[in-house]
mmCIF file of C-alpha atoms and ligand atoms in Angstrom:
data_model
loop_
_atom_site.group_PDB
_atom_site.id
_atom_site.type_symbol
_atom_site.label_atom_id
_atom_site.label_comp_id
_atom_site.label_asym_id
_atom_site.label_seq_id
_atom_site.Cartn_x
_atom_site.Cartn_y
_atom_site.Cartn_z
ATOM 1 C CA UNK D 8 -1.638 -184.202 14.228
ATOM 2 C CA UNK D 9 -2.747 -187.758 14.425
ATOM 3 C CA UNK D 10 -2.256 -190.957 12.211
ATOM 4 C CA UNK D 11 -4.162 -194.287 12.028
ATOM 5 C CA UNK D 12 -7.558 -192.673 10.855
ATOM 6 C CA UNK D 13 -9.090 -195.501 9.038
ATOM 7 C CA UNK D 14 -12.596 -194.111 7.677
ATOM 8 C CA UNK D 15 -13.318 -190.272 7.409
ATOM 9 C CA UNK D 16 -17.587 -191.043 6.853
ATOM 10 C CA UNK D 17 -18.450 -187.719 9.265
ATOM 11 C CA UNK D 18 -15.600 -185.522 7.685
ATOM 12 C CA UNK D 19 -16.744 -182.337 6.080
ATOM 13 C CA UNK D 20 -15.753 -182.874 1.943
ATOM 14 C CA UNK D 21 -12.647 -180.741 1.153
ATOM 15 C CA UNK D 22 -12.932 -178.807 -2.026
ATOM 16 C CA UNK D 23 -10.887 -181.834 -3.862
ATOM 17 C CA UNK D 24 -12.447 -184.675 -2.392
ATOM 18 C CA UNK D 25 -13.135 -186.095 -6.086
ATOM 19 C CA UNK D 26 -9.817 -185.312 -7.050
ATOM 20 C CA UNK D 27 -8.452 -187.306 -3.863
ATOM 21 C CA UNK D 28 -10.956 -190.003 -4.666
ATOM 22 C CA UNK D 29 -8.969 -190.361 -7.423
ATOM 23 C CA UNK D 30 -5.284 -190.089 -6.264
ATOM 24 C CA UNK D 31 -6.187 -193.122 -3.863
ATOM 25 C CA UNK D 32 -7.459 -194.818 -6.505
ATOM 26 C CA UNK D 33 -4.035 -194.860 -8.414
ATOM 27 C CA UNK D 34 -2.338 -195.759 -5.419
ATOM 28 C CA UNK D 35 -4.932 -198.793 -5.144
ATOM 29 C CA UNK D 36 -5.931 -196.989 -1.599
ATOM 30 C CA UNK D 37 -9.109 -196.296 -0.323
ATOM 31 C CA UNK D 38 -10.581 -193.572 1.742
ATOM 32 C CA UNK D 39 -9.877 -196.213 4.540
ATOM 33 C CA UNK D 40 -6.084 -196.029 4.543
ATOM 34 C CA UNK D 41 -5.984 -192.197 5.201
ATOM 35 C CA UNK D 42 -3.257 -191.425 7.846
ATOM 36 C CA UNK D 43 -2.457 -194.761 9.069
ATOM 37 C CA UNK D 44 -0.686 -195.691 5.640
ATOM 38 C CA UNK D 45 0.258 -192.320 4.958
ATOM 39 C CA UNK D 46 3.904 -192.771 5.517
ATOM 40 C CA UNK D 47 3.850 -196.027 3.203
ATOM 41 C CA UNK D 48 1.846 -194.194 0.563
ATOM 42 C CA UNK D 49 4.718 -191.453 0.526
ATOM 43 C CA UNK D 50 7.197 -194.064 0.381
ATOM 44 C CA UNK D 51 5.310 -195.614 -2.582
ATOM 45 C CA UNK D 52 4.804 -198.585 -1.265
ATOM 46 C CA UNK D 53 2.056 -200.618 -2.881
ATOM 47 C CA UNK D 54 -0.307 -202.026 -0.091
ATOM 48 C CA UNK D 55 -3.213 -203.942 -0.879
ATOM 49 C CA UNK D 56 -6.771 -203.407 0.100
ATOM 50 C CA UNK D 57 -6.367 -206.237 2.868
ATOM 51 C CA UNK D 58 -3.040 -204.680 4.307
ATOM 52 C CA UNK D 59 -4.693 -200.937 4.384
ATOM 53 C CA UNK D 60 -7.448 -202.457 6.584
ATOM 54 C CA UNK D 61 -5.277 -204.299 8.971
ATOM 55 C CA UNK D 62 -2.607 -201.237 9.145
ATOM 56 C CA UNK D 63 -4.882 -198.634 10.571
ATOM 57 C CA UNK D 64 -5.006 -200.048 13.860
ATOM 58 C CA UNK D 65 -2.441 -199.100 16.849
ATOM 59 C CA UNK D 66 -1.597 -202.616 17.616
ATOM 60 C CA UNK D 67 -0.920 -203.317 13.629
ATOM 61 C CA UNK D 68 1.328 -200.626 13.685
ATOM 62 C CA UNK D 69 3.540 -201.105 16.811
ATOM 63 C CA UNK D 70 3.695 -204.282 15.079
ATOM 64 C CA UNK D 71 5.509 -202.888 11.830
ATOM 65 C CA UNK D 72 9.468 -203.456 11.733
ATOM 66 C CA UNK D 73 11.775 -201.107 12.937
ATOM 67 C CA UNK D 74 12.010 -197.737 10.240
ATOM 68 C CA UNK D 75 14.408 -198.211 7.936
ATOM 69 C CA UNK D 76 16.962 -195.468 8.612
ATOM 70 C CA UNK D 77 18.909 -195.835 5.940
ATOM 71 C CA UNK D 78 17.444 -193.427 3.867
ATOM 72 C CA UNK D 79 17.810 -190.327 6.267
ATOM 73 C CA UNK D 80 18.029 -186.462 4.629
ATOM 74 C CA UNK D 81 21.026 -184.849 4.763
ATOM 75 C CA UNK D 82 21.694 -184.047 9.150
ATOM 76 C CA UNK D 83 18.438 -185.065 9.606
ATOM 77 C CA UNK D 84 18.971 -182.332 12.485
ATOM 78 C CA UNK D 85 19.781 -178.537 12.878
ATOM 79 C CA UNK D 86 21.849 -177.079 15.722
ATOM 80 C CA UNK D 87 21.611 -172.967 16.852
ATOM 81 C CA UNK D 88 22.492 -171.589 19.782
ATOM 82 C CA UNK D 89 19.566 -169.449 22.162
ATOM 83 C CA UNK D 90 21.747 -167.572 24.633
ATOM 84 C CA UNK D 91 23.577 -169.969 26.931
ATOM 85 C CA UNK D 92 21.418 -172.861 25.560
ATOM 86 C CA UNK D 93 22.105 -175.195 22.650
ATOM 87 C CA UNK D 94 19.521 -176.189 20.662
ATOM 88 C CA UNK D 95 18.971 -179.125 17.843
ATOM 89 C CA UNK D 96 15.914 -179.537 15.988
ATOM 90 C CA UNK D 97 15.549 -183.143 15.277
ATOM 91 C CA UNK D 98 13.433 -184.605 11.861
ATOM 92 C CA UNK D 99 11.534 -187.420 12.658
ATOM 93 C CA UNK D 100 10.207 -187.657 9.233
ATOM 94 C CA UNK D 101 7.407 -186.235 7.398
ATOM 95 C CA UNK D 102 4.424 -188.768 6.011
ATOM 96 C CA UNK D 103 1.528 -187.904 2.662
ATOM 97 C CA UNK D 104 -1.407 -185.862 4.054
ATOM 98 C CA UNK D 105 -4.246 -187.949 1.915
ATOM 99 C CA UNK D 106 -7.029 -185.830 1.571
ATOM 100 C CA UNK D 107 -5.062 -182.481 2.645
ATOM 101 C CA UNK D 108 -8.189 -180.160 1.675
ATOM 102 C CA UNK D 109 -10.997 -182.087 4.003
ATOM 103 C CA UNK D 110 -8.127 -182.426 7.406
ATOM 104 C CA UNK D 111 -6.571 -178.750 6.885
ATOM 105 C CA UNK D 112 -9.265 -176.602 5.354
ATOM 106 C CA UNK D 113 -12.435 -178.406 5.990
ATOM 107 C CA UNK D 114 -14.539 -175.237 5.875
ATOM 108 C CA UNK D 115 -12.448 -173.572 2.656
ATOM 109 C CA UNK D 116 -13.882 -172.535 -0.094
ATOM 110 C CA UNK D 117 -12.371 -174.221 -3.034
ATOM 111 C CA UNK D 118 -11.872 -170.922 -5.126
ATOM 112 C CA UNK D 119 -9.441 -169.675 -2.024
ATOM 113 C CA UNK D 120 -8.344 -173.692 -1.251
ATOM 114 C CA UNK D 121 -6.608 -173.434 -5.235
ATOM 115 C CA UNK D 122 -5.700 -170.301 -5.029
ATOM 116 C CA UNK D 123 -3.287 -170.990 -1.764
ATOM 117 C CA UNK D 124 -2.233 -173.956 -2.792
ATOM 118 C CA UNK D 125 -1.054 -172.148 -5.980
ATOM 119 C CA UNK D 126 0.333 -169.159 -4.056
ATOM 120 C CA UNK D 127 2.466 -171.961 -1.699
ATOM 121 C CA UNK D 128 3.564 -173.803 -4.763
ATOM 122 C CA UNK D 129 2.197 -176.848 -3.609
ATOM 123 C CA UNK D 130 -0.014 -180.006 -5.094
ATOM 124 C CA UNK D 131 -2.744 -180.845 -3.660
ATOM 125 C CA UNK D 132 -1.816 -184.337 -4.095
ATOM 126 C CA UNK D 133 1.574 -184.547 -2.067
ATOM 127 C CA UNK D 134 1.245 -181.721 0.722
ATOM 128 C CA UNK D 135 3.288 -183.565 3.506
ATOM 129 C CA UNK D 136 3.041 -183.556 6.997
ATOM 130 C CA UNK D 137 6.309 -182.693 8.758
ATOM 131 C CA UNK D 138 7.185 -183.823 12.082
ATOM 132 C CA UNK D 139 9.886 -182.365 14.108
ATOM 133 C CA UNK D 140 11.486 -182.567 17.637
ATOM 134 C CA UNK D 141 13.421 -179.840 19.543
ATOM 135 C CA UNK D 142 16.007 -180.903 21.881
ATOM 136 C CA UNK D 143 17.505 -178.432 24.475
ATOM 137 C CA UNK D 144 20.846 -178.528 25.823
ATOM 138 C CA UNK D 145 21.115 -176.210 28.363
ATOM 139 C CA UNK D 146 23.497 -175.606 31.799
ATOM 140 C CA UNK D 147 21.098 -177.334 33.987
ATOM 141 C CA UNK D 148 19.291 -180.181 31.894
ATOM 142 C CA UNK D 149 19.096 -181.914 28.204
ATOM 143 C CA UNK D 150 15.289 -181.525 27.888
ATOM 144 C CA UNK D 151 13.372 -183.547 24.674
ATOM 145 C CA UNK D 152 10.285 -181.501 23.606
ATOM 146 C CA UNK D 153 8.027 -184.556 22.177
ATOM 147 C CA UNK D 154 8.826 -187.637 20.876
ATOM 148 C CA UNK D 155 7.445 -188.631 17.069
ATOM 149 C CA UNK D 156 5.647 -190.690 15.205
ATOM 150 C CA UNK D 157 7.847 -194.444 16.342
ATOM 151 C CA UNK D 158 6.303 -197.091 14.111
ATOM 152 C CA UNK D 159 2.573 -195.518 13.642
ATOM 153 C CA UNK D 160 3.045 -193.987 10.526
ATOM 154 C CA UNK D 161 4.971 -196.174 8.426
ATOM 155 C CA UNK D 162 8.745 -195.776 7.782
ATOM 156 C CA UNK D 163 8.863 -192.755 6.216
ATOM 157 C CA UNK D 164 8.491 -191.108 9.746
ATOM 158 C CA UNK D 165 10.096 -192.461 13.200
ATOM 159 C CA UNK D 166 13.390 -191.003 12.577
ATOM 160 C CA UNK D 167 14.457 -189.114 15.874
ATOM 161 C CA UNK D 168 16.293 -191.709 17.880
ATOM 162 C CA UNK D 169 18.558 -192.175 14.743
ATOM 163 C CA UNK D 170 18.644 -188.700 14.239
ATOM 164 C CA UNK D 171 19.314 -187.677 17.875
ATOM 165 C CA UNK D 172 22.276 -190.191 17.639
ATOM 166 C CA UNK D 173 23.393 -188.502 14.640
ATOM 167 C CA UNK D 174 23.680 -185.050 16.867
ATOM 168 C CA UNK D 175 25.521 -186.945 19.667
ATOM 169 C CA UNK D 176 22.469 -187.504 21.961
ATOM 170 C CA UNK D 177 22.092 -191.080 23.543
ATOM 171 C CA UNK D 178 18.501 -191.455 24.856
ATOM 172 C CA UNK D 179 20.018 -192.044 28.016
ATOM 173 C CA UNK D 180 21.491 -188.408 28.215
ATOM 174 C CA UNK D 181 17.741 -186.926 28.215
ATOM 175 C CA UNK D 182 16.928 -185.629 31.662
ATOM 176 C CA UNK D 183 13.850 -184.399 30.689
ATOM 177 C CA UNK D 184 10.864 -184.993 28.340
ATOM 178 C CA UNK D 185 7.734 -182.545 27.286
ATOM 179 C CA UNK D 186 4.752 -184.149 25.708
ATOM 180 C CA UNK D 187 2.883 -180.761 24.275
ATOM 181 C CA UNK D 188 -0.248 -183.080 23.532
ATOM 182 C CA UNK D 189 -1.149 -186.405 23.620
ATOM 183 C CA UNK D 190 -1.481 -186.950 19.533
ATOM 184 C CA UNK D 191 0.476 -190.146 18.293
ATOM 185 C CA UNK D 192 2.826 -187.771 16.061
ATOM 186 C CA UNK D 193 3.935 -186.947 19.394
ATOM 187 C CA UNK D 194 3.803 -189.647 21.766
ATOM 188 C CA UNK D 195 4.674 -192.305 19.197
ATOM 189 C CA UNK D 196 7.951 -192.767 20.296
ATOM 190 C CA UNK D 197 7.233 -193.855 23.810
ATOM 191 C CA UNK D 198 4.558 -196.665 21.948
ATOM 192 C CA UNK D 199 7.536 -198.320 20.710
ATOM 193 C CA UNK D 200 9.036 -200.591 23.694
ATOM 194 C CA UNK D 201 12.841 -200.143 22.674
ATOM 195 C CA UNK D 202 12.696 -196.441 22.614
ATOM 196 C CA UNK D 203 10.720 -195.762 26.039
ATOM 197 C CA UNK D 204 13.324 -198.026 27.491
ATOM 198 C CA UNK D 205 15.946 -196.147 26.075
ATOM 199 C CA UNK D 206 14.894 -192.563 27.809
ATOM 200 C CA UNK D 207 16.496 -194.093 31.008
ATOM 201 C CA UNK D 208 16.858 -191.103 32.858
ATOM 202 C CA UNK D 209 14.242 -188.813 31.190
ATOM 203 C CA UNK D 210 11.280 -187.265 33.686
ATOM 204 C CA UNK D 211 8.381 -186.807 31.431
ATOM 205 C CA UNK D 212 5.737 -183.811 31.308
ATOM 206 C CA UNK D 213 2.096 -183.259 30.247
ATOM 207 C CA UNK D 214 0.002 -180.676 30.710
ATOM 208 C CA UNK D 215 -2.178 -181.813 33.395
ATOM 209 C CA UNK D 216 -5.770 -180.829 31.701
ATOM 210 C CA UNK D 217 -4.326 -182.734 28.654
ATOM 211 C CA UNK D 218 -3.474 -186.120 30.640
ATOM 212 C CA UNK D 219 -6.745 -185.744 32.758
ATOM 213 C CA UNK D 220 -8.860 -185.085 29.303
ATOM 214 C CA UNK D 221 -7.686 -188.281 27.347
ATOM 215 C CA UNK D 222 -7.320 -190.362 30.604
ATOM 216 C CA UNK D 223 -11.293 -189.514 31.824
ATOM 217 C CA UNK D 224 -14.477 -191.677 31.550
ATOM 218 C CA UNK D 225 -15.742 -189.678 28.734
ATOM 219 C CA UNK D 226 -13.047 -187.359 26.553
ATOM 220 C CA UNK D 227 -15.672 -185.079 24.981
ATOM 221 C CA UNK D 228 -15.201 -185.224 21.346
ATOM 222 C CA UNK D 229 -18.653 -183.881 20.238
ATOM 223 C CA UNK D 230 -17.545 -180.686 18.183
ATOM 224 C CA UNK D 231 -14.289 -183.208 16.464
ATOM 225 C CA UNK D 232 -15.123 -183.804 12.749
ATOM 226 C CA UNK D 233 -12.919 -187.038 13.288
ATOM 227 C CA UNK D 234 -15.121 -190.395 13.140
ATOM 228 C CA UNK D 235 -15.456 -192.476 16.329
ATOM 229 C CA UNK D 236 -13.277 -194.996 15.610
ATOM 230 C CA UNK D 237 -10.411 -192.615 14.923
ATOM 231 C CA UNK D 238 -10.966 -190.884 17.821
ATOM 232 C CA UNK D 239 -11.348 -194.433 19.846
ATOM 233 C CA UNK D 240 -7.582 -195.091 18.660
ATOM 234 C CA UNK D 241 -6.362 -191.918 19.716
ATOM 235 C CA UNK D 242 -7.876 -192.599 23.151
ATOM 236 C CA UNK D 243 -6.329 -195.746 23.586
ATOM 237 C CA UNK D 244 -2.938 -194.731 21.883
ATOM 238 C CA UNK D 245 -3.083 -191.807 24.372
ATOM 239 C CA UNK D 246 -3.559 -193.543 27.502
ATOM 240 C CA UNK D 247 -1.647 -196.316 26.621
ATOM 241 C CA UNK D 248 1.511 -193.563 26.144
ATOM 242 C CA UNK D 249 0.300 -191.946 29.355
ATOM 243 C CA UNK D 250 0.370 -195.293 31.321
ATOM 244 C CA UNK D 251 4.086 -196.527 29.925
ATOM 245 C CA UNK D 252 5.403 -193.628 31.732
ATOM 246 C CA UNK D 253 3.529 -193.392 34.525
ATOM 247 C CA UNK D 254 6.112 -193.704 37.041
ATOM 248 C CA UNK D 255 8.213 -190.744 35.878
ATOM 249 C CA UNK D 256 5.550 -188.400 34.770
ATOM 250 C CA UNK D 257 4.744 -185.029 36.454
ATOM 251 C CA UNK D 258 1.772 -183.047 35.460
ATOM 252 C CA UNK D 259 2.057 -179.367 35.127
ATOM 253 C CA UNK D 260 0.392 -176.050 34.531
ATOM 254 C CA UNK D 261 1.024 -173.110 32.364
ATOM 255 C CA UNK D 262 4.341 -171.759 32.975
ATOM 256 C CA UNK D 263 5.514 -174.217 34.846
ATOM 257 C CA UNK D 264 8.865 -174.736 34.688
ATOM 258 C CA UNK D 265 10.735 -178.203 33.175
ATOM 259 C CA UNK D 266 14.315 -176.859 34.276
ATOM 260 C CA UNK D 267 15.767 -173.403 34.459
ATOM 261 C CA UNK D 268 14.860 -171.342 31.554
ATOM 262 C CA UNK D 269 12.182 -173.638 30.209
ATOM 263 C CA UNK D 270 8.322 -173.277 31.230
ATOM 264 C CA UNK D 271 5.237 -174.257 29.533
ATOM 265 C CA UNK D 272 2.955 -171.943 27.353
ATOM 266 C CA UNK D 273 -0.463 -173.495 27.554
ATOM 267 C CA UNK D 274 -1.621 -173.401 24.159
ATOM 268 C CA UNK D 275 -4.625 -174.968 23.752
ATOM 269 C CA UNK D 276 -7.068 -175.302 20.709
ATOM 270 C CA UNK D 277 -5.433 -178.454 19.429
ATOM 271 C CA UNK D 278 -5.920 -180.374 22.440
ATOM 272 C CA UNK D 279 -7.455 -178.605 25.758
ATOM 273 C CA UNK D 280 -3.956 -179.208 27.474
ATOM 274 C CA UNK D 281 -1.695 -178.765 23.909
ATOM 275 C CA UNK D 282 1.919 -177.256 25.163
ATOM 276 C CA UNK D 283 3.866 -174.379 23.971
ATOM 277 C CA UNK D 284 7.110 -173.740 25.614
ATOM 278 C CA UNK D 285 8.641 -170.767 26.374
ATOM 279 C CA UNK D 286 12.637 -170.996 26.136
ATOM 280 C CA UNK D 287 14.623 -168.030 27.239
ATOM 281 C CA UNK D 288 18.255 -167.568 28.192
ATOM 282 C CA UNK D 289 20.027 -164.273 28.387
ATOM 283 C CA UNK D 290 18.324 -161.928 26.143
ATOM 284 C CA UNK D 291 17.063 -164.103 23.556
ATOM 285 C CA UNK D 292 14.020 -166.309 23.351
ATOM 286 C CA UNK D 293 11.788 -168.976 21.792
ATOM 287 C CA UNK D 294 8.320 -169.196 21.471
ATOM 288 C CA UNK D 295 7.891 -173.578 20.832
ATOM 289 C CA UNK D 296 4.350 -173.281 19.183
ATOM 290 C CA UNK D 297 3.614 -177.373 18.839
ATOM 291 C CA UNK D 298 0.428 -177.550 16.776
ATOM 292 C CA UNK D 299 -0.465 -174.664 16.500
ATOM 293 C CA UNK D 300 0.086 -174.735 13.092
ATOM 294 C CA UNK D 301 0.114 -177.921 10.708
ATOM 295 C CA UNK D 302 0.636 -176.663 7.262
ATOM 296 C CA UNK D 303 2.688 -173.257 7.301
ATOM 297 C CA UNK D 304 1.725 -171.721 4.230
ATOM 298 C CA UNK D 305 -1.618 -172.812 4.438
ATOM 299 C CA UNK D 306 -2.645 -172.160 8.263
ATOM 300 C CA UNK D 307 -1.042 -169.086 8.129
ATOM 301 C CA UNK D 308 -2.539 -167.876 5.111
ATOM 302 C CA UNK D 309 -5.814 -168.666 6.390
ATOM 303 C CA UNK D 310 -5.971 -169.807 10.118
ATOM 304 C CA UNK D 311 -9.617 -169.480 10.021
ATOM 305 C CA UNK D 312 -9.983 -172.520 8.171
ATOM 306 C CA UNK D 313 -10.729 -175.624 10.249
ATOM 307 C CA UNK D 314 -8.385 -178.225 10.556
ATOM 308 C CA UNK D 315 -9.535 -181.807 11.383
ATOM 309 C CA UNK D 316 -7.061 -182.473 13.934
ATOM 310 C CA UNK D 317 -8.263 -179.868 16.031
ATOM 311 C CA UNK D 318 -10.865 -181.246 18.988
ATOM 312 C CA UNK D 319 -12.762 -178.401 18.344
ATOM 313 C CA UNK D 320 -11.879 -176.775 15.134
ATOM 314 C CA UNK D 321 -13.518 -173.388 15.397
ATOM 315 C CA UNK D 322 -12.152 -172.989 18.686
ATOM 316 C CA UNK D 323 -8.682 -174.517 16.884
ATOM 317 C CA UNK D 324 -8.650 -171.573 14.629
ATOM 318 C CA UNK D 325 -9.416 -168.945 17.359
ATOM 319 C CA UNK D 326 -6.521 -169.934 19.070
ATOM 320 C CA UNK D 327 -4.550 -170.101 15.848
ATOM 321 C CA UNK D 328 -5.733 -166.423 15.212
ATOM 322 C CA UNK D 329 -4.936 -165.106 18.391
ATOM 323 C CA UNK D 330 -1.776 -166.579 18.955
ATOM 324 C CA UNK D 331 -0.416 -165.662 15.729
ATOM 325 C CA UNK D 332 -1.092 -162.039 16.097
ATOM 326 C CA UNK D 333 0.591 -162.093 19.426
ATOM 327 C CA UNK D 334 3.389 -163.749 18.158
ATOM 328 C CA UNK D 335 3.624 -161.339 15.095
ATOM 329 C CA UNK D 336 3.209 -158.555 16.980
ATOM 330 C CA UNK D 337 6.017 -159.627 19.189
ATOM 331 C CA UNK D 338 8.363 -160.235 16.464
ATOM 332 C CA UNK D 339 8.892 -163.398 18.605
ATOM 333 C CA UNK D 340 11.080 -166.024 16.988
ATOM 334 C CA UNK D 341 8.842 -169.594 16.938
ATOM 335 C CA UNK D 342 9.627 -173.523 16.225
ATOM 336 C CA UNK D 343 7.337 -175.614 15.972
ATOM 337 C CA UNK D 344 6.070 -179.408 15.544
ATOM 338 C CA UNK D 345 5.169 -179.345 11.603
ATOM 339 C CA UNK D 346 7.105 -176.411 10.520
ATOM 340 C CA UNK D 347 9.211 -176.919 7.267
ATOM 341 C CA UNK D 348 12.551 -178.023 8.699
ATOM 342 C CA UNK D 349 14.445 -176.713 10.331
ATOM 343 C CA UNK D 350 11.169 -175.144 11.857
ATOM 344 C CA UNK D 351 12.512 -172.235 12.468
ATOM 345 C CA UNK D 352 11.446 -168.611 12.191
ATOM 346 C CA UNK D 353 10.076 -165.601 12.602
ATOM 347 C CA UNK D 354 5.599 -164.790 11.705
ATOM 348 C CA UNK D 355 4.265 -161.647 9.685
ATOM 349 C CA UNK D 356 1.109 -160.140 9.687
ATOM 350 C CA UNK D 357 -0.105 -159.074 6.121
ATOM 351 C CA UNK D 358 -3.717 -157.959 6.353
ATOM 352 C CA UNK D 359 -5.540 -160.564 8.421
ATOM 353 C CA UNK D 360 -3.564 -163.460 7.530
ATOM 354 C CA UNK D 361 0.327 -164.281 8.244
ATOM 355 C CA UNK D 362 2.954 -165.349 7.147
ATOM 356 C CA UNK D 363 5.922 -167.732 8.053
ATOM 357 C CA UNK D 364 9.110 -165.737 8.180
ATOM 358 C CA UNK D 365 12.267 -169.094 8.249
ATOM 359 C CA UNK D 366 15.138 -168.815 9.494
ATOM 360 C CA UNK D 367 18.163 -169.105 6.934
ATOM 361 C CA UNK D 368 20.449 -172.141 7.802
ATOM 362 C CA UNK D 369 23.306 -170.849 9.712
ATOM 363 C CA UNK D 370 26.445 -172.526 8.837
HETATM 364 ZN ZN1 LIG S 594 1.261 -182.999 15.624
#
């Protein structure tokens, strides 16, 4: 996913785009605060018309005071073991998804749009965008798979330093970090100064086509439904994340390996480089899935329906198709990015459409 959208003017209308029209309007938002004041809208925090205009830019927001961690749920992370390995999946947050129906089923009909929102229990009001880190602890290496939202999407979001302190991890203890795609939700973290500074001893990893995609003359954006000046802040948020860690970043292939019992999955369909991981040790394994899927109930239900934050959404949703059959098939076990926490769990096929399987919390 991606924040700081300020106008939507090309994006497809949702089924509920008058019903949105009219949720902003009670939180005295416009179409132009979208994801940038996402978090503060789910915070309800009252911004004014001025503020929402200023706050969708990058610079406004690595502006924006430090989150307020003070109001972190429960662990705020979740710890399992994968054969030798330890693993934690860290919260940084979760933020509003304003106009859910037009970013995560642009091309739904809004018959089968009501119908899964019903089915999933949810309001098409207050569908939230979860964002969630895995960090790996294994023999050989403490490896960070992404870093969150830092400061870009308000305080309700930014969590995972706190959070990684609260599961005994100092930033300095990270010998390794994965960037699966160069979305702010996921390079956020290395935006904000004090936290990039923190990762001491961390080597960092892209996916080469994704670094050499966002960091060309031209990224081609033609099939996004995203308007340009979104997509101009996600060029310069991406490059800008890209260039802070210059020094210590090394760009890989699929199945490359970040340490022993860790190599990438190229994904793609998000992004053209967007990361998997494959983590195995002993018998057991994890499938890290990233983006692949935003909204579980909903992109699983329905992965043919296109979701905004995929470059190319039809090509978004033949990934999403084809990857979740594998996965089913496999009875693999999957985290992921913007699964419901702890984002673990398991995928089954029903018909042509899936469905996410969690994990129940181990005590
Ligand atoms: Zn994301």
């Amino acid at each position: 996913m991606m924040p700081n959208i300020s106008k939507i003017p090309n994006l497809p209308q949702g089924p509920h785009t008058p019903t949105h029209a009219v949720a902003h309007a009670e939180l005295g938002l416009s179409r132009r605060s979208w994801l940038g004041l996402a978090g503060a809208a789910a915070a309800g925090v009252a911004l004014s018309p001025a503020h929402a205009s200023r706050a969708h830019t990058i610079a406004h927001t690595i502006a924006q005071p430090a989150p307020d961690t003070s109001d972190l749920q429960g662990a705020g992370f979740y710890r399992t073991r994968l054969g030798e390995f330890d693993l934690f999946l860290i919260s940084d947050g979760a933020f509003l998804i304003s106009d859910a129906s037009a970013i995560l089923a642009s091309n739904a009909q809004p018959a089968d749009y009501d119908a899964a929102l019903r089915r999933a229990f949810l309001k098409p009001d207050a569908i939230m965008g979860q964002v969630n880190a895995l960090l790996i602890r294994t023999p050989d290496a403490v490896v960070l798979i992404d870093t969150g939202c830092g400061e870009l999407f308000g305080p309700s979001t930014g969590k995972l330093l706190p959070n990684l302190a609260r599961a005994g991890f100092k930033p300095s203890e990270i010998d390794a970090v994965v960037l699966t795609h160069a979305h702010p939700d996921h390079h956020g973290g290395l935006l904000n100064g004090a936290t990039a500074a923190a990762l001491t001893n961390a080597r960092f990893f892209a996916s080469r086509i994704e670094h050499d995609f966002w960091t060309g003359p031209a990224p081609d954006f033609s099939r996004s439904l995203l308007p340009r000046e979104s997509i101009d802040q996600m060029i310069q948020g991406a490059n800008a994340a890209f260039a802070t860690v210059k020094p210590r970043l090394d760009l890989i292939a699929d199945k490359d390996q970040i340490a022993p019992g860790i190599n990438a999955m190229l994904l793609g369909g998000h992004t053209p480089g967007h990361l998997g991981l494959r983590i195995a040790s002993g018998s057991e394994e994890l499938l890290y899935v990233s983006d692949l899927i935003i909204n579980a109930p909903l992109g699983m239900a329905h992965p043919e329906w296109h979701v905004a934050f995929d470059l190319d959404p039809a090509e978004g949703s033949r990934v999403r198709r084809a990857t979740l059959e594998r996965i089913a098939s496999d009875r693999a076990r999957i985290a992921g990015s913007h699964l419901p926490f702890p984002a673990l769990g398991h995928v089954r096929a029903q018909d042509r459409a899936f469905e996410f399987v969690p994990s129940s919390w181990t005590w």
